[in-house]
PDB file of C-alpha atoms in Angstrom:
ATOM      1  CA  UNK A   1       0.023  -0.261  -0.058  1.00  0.00           C
ATOM      2  CA  UNK A   2       1.367   3.404  -1.021  1.00  0.00           C
ATOM      3  CA  UNK A   3       1.302   5.651   1.938  1.00  0.00           C
ATOM      4  CA  UNK A   4       1.985   8.834  -0.268  1.00  0.00           C
ATOM      5  CA  UNK A   5      -1.192   8.798  -2.051  1.00  0.00           C
ATOM      6  CA  UNK A   6      -3.257  11.866  -0.992  1.00  0.00           C
ATOM      7  CA  UNK A   7      -6.266  12.108  -3.217  1.00  0.00           C
ATOM      8  CA  UNK A   8      -8.882  12.551  -0.813  1.00  0.00           C
ATOM      9  CA  UNK A   9      -9.557   8.741   0.094  1.00  0.00           C
ATOM     10  CA  UNK A  10      -7.833   7.678   3.190  1.00  0.00           C
ATOM     11  CA  UNK A  11      -5.889   4.472   3.015  1.00  0.00           C
ATOM     12  CA  UNK A  12      -8.219   2.276   4.682  1.00  0.00           C
ATOM     13  CA  UNK A  13     -11.148   3.256   2.305  1.00  0.00           C
ATOM     14  CA  UNK A  14      -8.490   2.805  -0.725  1.00  0.00           C
ATOM     15  CA  UNK A  15      -7.793  -0.773   0.675  1.00  0.00           C
ATOM     16  CA  UNK A  16     -11.259  -1.525   1.215  1.00  0.00           C
ATOM     17  CA  UNK A  17     -12.409  -0.447  -2.519  1.00  0.00           C
ATOM     18  CA  UNK A  18      -9.281  -2.151  -4.156  1.00  0.00           C
ATOM     19  CA  UNK A  19     -10.171  -5.603  -2.348  1.00  0.00           C
ATOM     20  CA  UNK A  20     -13.699  -5.299  -3.929  1.00  0.00           C
ATOM     21  CA  UNK A  21     -12.445  -4.626  -7.048  1.00  0.00           C
ATOM     22  CA  UNK A  22     -10.189  -7.277  -6.948  1.00  0.00           C
ATOM     23  CA  UNK A  23     -13.340  -9.449  -6.538  1.00  0.00           C
ATOM     24  CA  UNK A  24     -14.770  -7.542  -9.563  1.00  0.00           C
ATOM     25  CA  UNK A  25     -11.687  -8.215 -11.724  1.00  0.00           C
ATOM     26  CA  UNK A  26     -11.686 -11.964 -10.628  1.00  0.00           C
ATOM     27  CA  UNK A  27     -15.387 -12.394 -11.512  1.00  0.00           C
ATOM     28  CA  UNK A  28     -14.939 -10.736 -14.933  1.00  0.00           C
ATOM     29  CA  UNK A  29     -11.794 -12.777 -15.889  1.00  0.00           C
ATOM     30  CA  UNK A  30     -13.624 -15.978 -14.799  1.00  0.00           C
ATOM     31  CA  UNK A  31     -16.775 -15.156 -16.812  1.00  0.00           C
ATOM     32  CA  UNK A  32     -14.360 -14.065 -19.646  1.00  0.00           C
ATOM     33  CA  UNK A  33     -12.619 -17.629 -19.614  1.00  0.00           C
ATOM     34  CA  UNK A  34     -16.042 -19.324 -19.519  1.00  0.00           C
ATOM     35  CA  UNK A  35     -17.561 -17.368 -22.239  1.00  0.00           C
ATOM     36  CA  UNK A  36     -14.656 -17.548 -24.511  1.00  0.00           C
ATOM     37  CA  UNK A  37     -14.606 -21.617 -23.782  1.00  0.00           C
ATOM     38  CA  UNK A  38     -18.272 -21.615 -24.737  1.00  0.00           C
ATOM     39  CA  UNK A  39     -17.784 -19.480 -28.087  1.00  0.00           C
ATOM     40  CA  UNK A  40     -14.994 -22.006 -28.984  1.00  0.00           C
ATOM     41  CA  UNK A  41     -17.184 -25.211 -28.030  1.00  0.00           C
ATOM     42  CA  UNK A  42     -20.775 -24.591 -28.711  1.00  0.00           C
ATOM     43  CA  UNK A  43     -22.604 -26.780 -31.181  1.00  0.00           C
ATOM     44  CA  UNK A  44     -26.209 -27.303 -32.329  1.00  0.00           C
ATOM     45  CA  UNK A  45     -28.874 -25.421 -34.498  1.00  0.00           C
ATOM     46  CA  UNK A  46     -28.019 -22.238 -32.530  1.00  0.00           C
ATOM     47  CA  UNK A  47     -24.333 -22.551 -33.330  1.00  0.00           C
ATOM     48  CA  UNK A  48     -23.970 -19.270 -35.605  1.00  0.00           C
ATOM     49  CA  UNK A  49     -25.949 -17.051 -33.314  1.00  0.00           C
ATOM     50  CA  UNK A  50     -24.644 -18.204 -30.025  1.00  0.00           C
ATOM     51  CA  UNK A  51     -20.934 -18.438 -31.414  1.00  0.00           C
ATOM     52  CA  UNK A  52     -21.296 -14.528 -32.508  1.00  0.00           C
ATOM     53  CA  UNK A  53     -23.269 -13.410 -29.360  1.00  0.00           C
ATOM     54  CA  UNK A  54     -20.540 -15.166 -27.045  1.00  0.00           C
ATOM     55  CA  UNK A  55     -17.575 -13.437 -29.049  1.00  0.00           C
ATOM     56  CA  UNK A  56     -19.382 -10.009 -28.394  1.00  0.00           C
ATOM     57  CA  UNK A  57     -19.748 -10.848 -24.786  1.00  0.00           C
ATOM     58  CA  UNK A  58     -16.158 -12.285 -24.457  1.00  0.00           C
ATOM     59  CA  UNK A  59     -14.752  -9.116 -26.175  1.00  0.00           C
ATOM     60  CA  UNK A  60     -16.527  -7.020 -24.042  1.00  0.00           C
ATOM     61  CA  UNK A  61     -15.229  -8.702 -20.926  1.00  0.00           C
ATOM     62  CA  UNK A  62     -11.731  -8.869 -22.079  1.00  0.00           C
ATOM     63  CA  UNK A  63     -11.931  -4.868 -22.589  1.00  0.00           C
ATOM     64  CA  UNK A  64     -13.459  -4.701 -19.000  1.00  0.00           C
ATOM     65  CA  UNK A  65     -10.456  -6.191 -17.084  1.00  0.00           C
ATOM     66  CA  UNK A  66      -7.998  -3.434 -17.724  1.00  0.00           C
ATOM     67  CA  UNK A  67      -9.849  -0.589 -16.625  1.00  0.00           C
ATOM     68  CA  UNK A  68     -10.905  -2.684 -13.400  1.00  0.00           C
ATOM     69  CA  UNK A  69      -7.149  -3.432 -12.972  1.00  0.00           C
ATOM     70  CA  UNK A  70      -5.918   0.141 -13.503  1.00  0.00           C
ATOM     71  CA  UNK A  71      -8.668   1.566 -11.083  1.00  0.00           C
ATOM     72  CA  UNK A  72      -7.046  -0.754  -8.404  1.00  0.00           C
ATOM     73  CA  UNK A  73      -3.523   0.472  -9.461  1.00  0.00           C
ATOM     74  CA  UNK A  74      -5.072   4.068  -9.315  1.00  0.00           C
ATOM     75  CA  UNK A  75      -6.008   3.416  -5.517  1.00  0.00           C
ATOM     76  CA  UNK A  76      -2.288   2.483  -4.882  1.00  0.00           C
ATOM     77  CA  UNK A  77      -2.777  -1.314  -4.588  1.00  0.00           C
ATOM     78  CA  UNK A  78      -1.538  -4.261  -6.550  1.00  0.00           C
ATOM     79  CA  UNK A  79      -4.093  -5.830  -8.791  1.00  0.00           C
ATOM     80  CA  UNK A  80      -4.624  -9.601  -8.722  1.00  0.00           C
ATOM     81  CA  UNK A  81      -3.530 -11.337 -11.707  1.00  0.00           C
ATOM     82  CA  UNK A  82      -2.977 -14.890 -11.320  1.00  0.00           C
ATOM     83  CA  UNK A  83      -5.055 -18.043 -11.814  1.00  0.00           C
ATOM     84  CA  UNK A  84      -4.777 -18.761  -8.139  1.00  0.00           C
ATOM     85  CA  UNK A  85      -5.761 -15.184  -6.905  1.00  0.00           C
ATOM     86  CA  UNK A  86      -8.467 -15.175  -9.195  1.00  0.00           C
ATOM     87  CA  UNK A  87      -9.738 -18.638  -8.093  1.00  0.00           C
ATOM     88  CA  UNK A  88      -9.714 -17.656  -4.531  1.00  0.00           C
ATOM     89  CA  UNK A  89     -11.304 -14.119  -5.070  1.00  0.00           C
ATOM     90  CA  UNK A  90     -14.092 -15.035  -7.716  1.00  0.00           C
ATOM     91  CA  UNK A  91     -17.557 -15.518  -6.754  1.00  0.00           C
ATOM     92  CA  UNK A  92     -18.289 -17.792 -10.067  1.00  0.00           C
ATOM     93  CA  UNK A  93     -17.511 -21.404 -10.149  1.00  0.00           C
ATOM     94  CA  UNK A  94     -15.027 -22.805 -12.891  1.00  0.00           C
ATOM     95  CA  UNK A  95     -16.613 -24.654 -15.570  1.00  0.00           C
ATOM     96  CA  UNK A  96     -14.318 -27.851 -15.792  1.00  0.00           C
ATOM     97  CA  UNK A  97     -16.846 -29.984 -17.809  1.00  0.00           C
ATOM     98  CA  UNK A  98     -18.127 -28.791 -21.041  1.00  0.00           C
ATOM     99  CA  UNK A  99     -22.054 -28.554 -20.952  1.00  0.00           C
ATOM    100  CA  UNK A 100     -23.580 -31.085 -23.315  1.00  0.00           C
ATOM    101  CA  UNK A 101     -26.275 -28.550 -24.709  1.00  0.00           C
ATOM    102  CA  UNK A 102     -25.841 -25.051 -25.981  1.00  0.00           C
ATOM    103  CA  UNK A 103     -28.762 -23.762 -23.676  1.00  0.00           C
ATOM    104  CA  UNK A 104     -26.874 -24.965 -20.577  1.00  0.00           C
ATOM    105  CA  UNK A 105     -24.010 -22.907 -21.639  1.00  0.00           C
ATOM    106  CA  UNK A 106     -26.589 -20.000 -21.977  1.00  0.00           C
ATOM    107  CA  UNK A 107     -27.934 -20.626 -18.577  1.00  0.00           C
ATOM    108  CA  UNK A 108     -24.420 -20.704 -17.012  1.00  0.00           C
ATOM    109  CA  UNK A 109     -23.284 -17.504 -18.663  1.00  0.00           C
ATOM    110  CA  UNK A 110     -26.613 -15.599 -17.642  1.00  0.00           C
ATOM    111  CA  UNK A 111     -25.863 -16.791 -13.986  1.00  0.00           C
ATOM    112  CA  UNK A 112     -22.475 -15.479 -14.235  1.00  0.00           C
ATOM    113  CA  UNK A 113     -23.560 -12.014 -15.538  1.00  0.00           C
ATOM    114  CA  UNK A 114     -26.053 -11.747 -12.575  1.00  0.00           C
ATOM    115  CA  UNK A 115     -23.335 -12.747 -10.253  1.00  0.00           C
ATOM    116  CA  UNK A 116     -20.664 -10.245 -11.489  1.00  0.00           C
ATOM    117  CA  UNK A 117     -23.230  -7.558 -11.327  1.00  0.00           C
ATOM    118  CA  UNK A 118     -24.032  -8.601  -7.522  1.00  0.00           C
ATOM    119  CA  UNK A 119     -20.360  -8.092  -6.910  1.00  0.00           C
ATOM    120  CA  UNK A 120     -20.049  -4.885  -8.517  1.00  0.00           C
ATOM    121  CA  UNK A 121     -23.266  -3.588  -6.671  1.00  0.00           C
ATOM    122  CA  UNK A 122     -21.828  -4.800  -3.293  1.00  0.00           C
ATOM    123  CA  UNK A 123     -18.994  -2.392  -3.645  1.00  0.00           C
ATOM    124  CA  UNK A 124     -21.274   0.784  -3.641  1.00  0.00           C
ATOM    125  CA  UNK A 125     -21.469   1.339   0.307  1.00  0.00           C
ATOM    126  CA  UNK A 126     -17.831   1.562   0.588  1.00  0.00           C
ATOM    127  CA  UNK A 127     -17.390   3.626  -2.510  1.00  0.00           C
ATOM    128  CA  UNK A 128     -20.170   6.097  -1.666  1.00  0.00           C
ATOM    129  CA  UNK A 129     -18.676   6.310   2.026  1.00  0.00           C
ATOM    130  CA  UNK A 130     -15.156   7.534   0.378  1.00  0.00           C
ATOM    131  CA  UNK A 131     -16.707   9.653  -2.263  1.00  0.00           C
ATOM    132  CA  UNK A 132     -15.019   7.502  -4.837  1.00  0.00           C
ATOM    133  CA  UNK A 133     -16.751   8.863  -7.895  1.00  0.00           C
ATOM    134  CA  UNK A 134     -14.561   7.434 -10.549  1.00  0.00           C
ATOM    135  CA  UNK A 135     -15.091   3.798  -9.070  1.00  0.00           C
ATOM    136  CA  UNK A 136     -18.700   4.619  -8.798  1.00  0.00           C
ATOM    137  CA  UNK A 137     -18.787   5.422 -12.466  1.00  0.00           C
ATOM    138  CA  UNK A 138     -17.040   2.197 -13.292  1.00  0.00           C
ATOM    139  CA  UNK A 139     -19.275   0.155 -11.121  1.00  0.00           C
ATOM    140  CA  UNK A 140     -22.502   1.695 -13.021  1.00  0.00           C
ATOM    141  CA  UNK A 141     -21.026   0.818 -16.301  1.00  0.00           C
ATOM    142  CA  UNK A 142     -20.038  -2.637 -15.455  1.00  0.00           C
ATOM    143  CA  UNK A 143     -23.734  -3.224 -13.776  1.00  0.00           C
ATOM    144  CA  UNK A 144     -25.528  -1.892 -16.954  1.00  0.00           C
ATOM    145  CA  UNK A 145     -23.380  -4.362 -19.228  1.00  0.00           C
ATOM    146  CA  UNK A 146     -23.800  -7.421 -16.912  1.00  0.00           C
ATOM    147  CA  UNK A 147     -27.663  -6.870 -16.182  1.00  0.00           C
ATOM    148  CA  UNK A 148     -28.157  -6.418 -20.112  1.00  0.00           C
ATOM    149  CA  UNK A 149     -26.204  -9.502 -21.020  1.00  0.00           C
ATOM    150  CA  UNK A 150     -28.019 -11.465 -18.380  1.00  0.00           C
ATOM    151  CA  UNK A 151     -31.293 -10.249 -19.996  1.00  0.00           C
ATOM    152  CA  UNK A 152     -30.313 -11.194 -23.439  1.00  0.00           C
ATOM    153  CA  UNK A 153     -29.119 -14.513 -22.213  1.00  0.00           C
ATOM    154  CA  UNK A 154     -32.225 -15.410 -20.280  1.00  0.00           C
ATOM    155  CA  UNK A 155     -34.552 -14.352 -23.176  1.00  0.00           C
ATOM    156  CA  UNK A 156     -32.854 -17.321 -25.066  1.00  0.00           C
ATOM    157  CA  UNK A 157     -33.921 -19.737 -22.456  1.00  0.00           C
ATOM    158  CA  UNK A 158     -37.499 -18.735 -22.587  1.00  0.00           C
ATOM    159  CA  UNK A 159     -39.962 -21.476 -24.076  1.00  0.00           C
TER     160      UNK A 159
END
């Protein structure tokens, strides 16, 4: 932790927010891996639409990890970046076995996006208490992306 940072957020608040952002980073990266995995391995009559949808989603997730990690660094903390760290910090389960059906993949990803939105939303009390508007803005953007993705995925599951 850097003691020379003086941006108006005290060290304890910066540490708490950075820890929460570390969980968000781990969730985002874990969901990215699952989404990319499913993009590679989806089959069936919805192959083309799901293959393209998953590509759009994993690209968005990949583009999100850097701003989250850089916000952690801006707060003066190291960003987690190893598989071991992500595994211990993430609220999402790994997907070690390939789902047999495309709609199982869709359900796993919908649940994953909802979980990431919950992780992001859980940071608001600390962020608001510290008046950390840049992190609040980042969280608002991430929640919107994950809620929309979850909605689109859930729409595919309706019968």
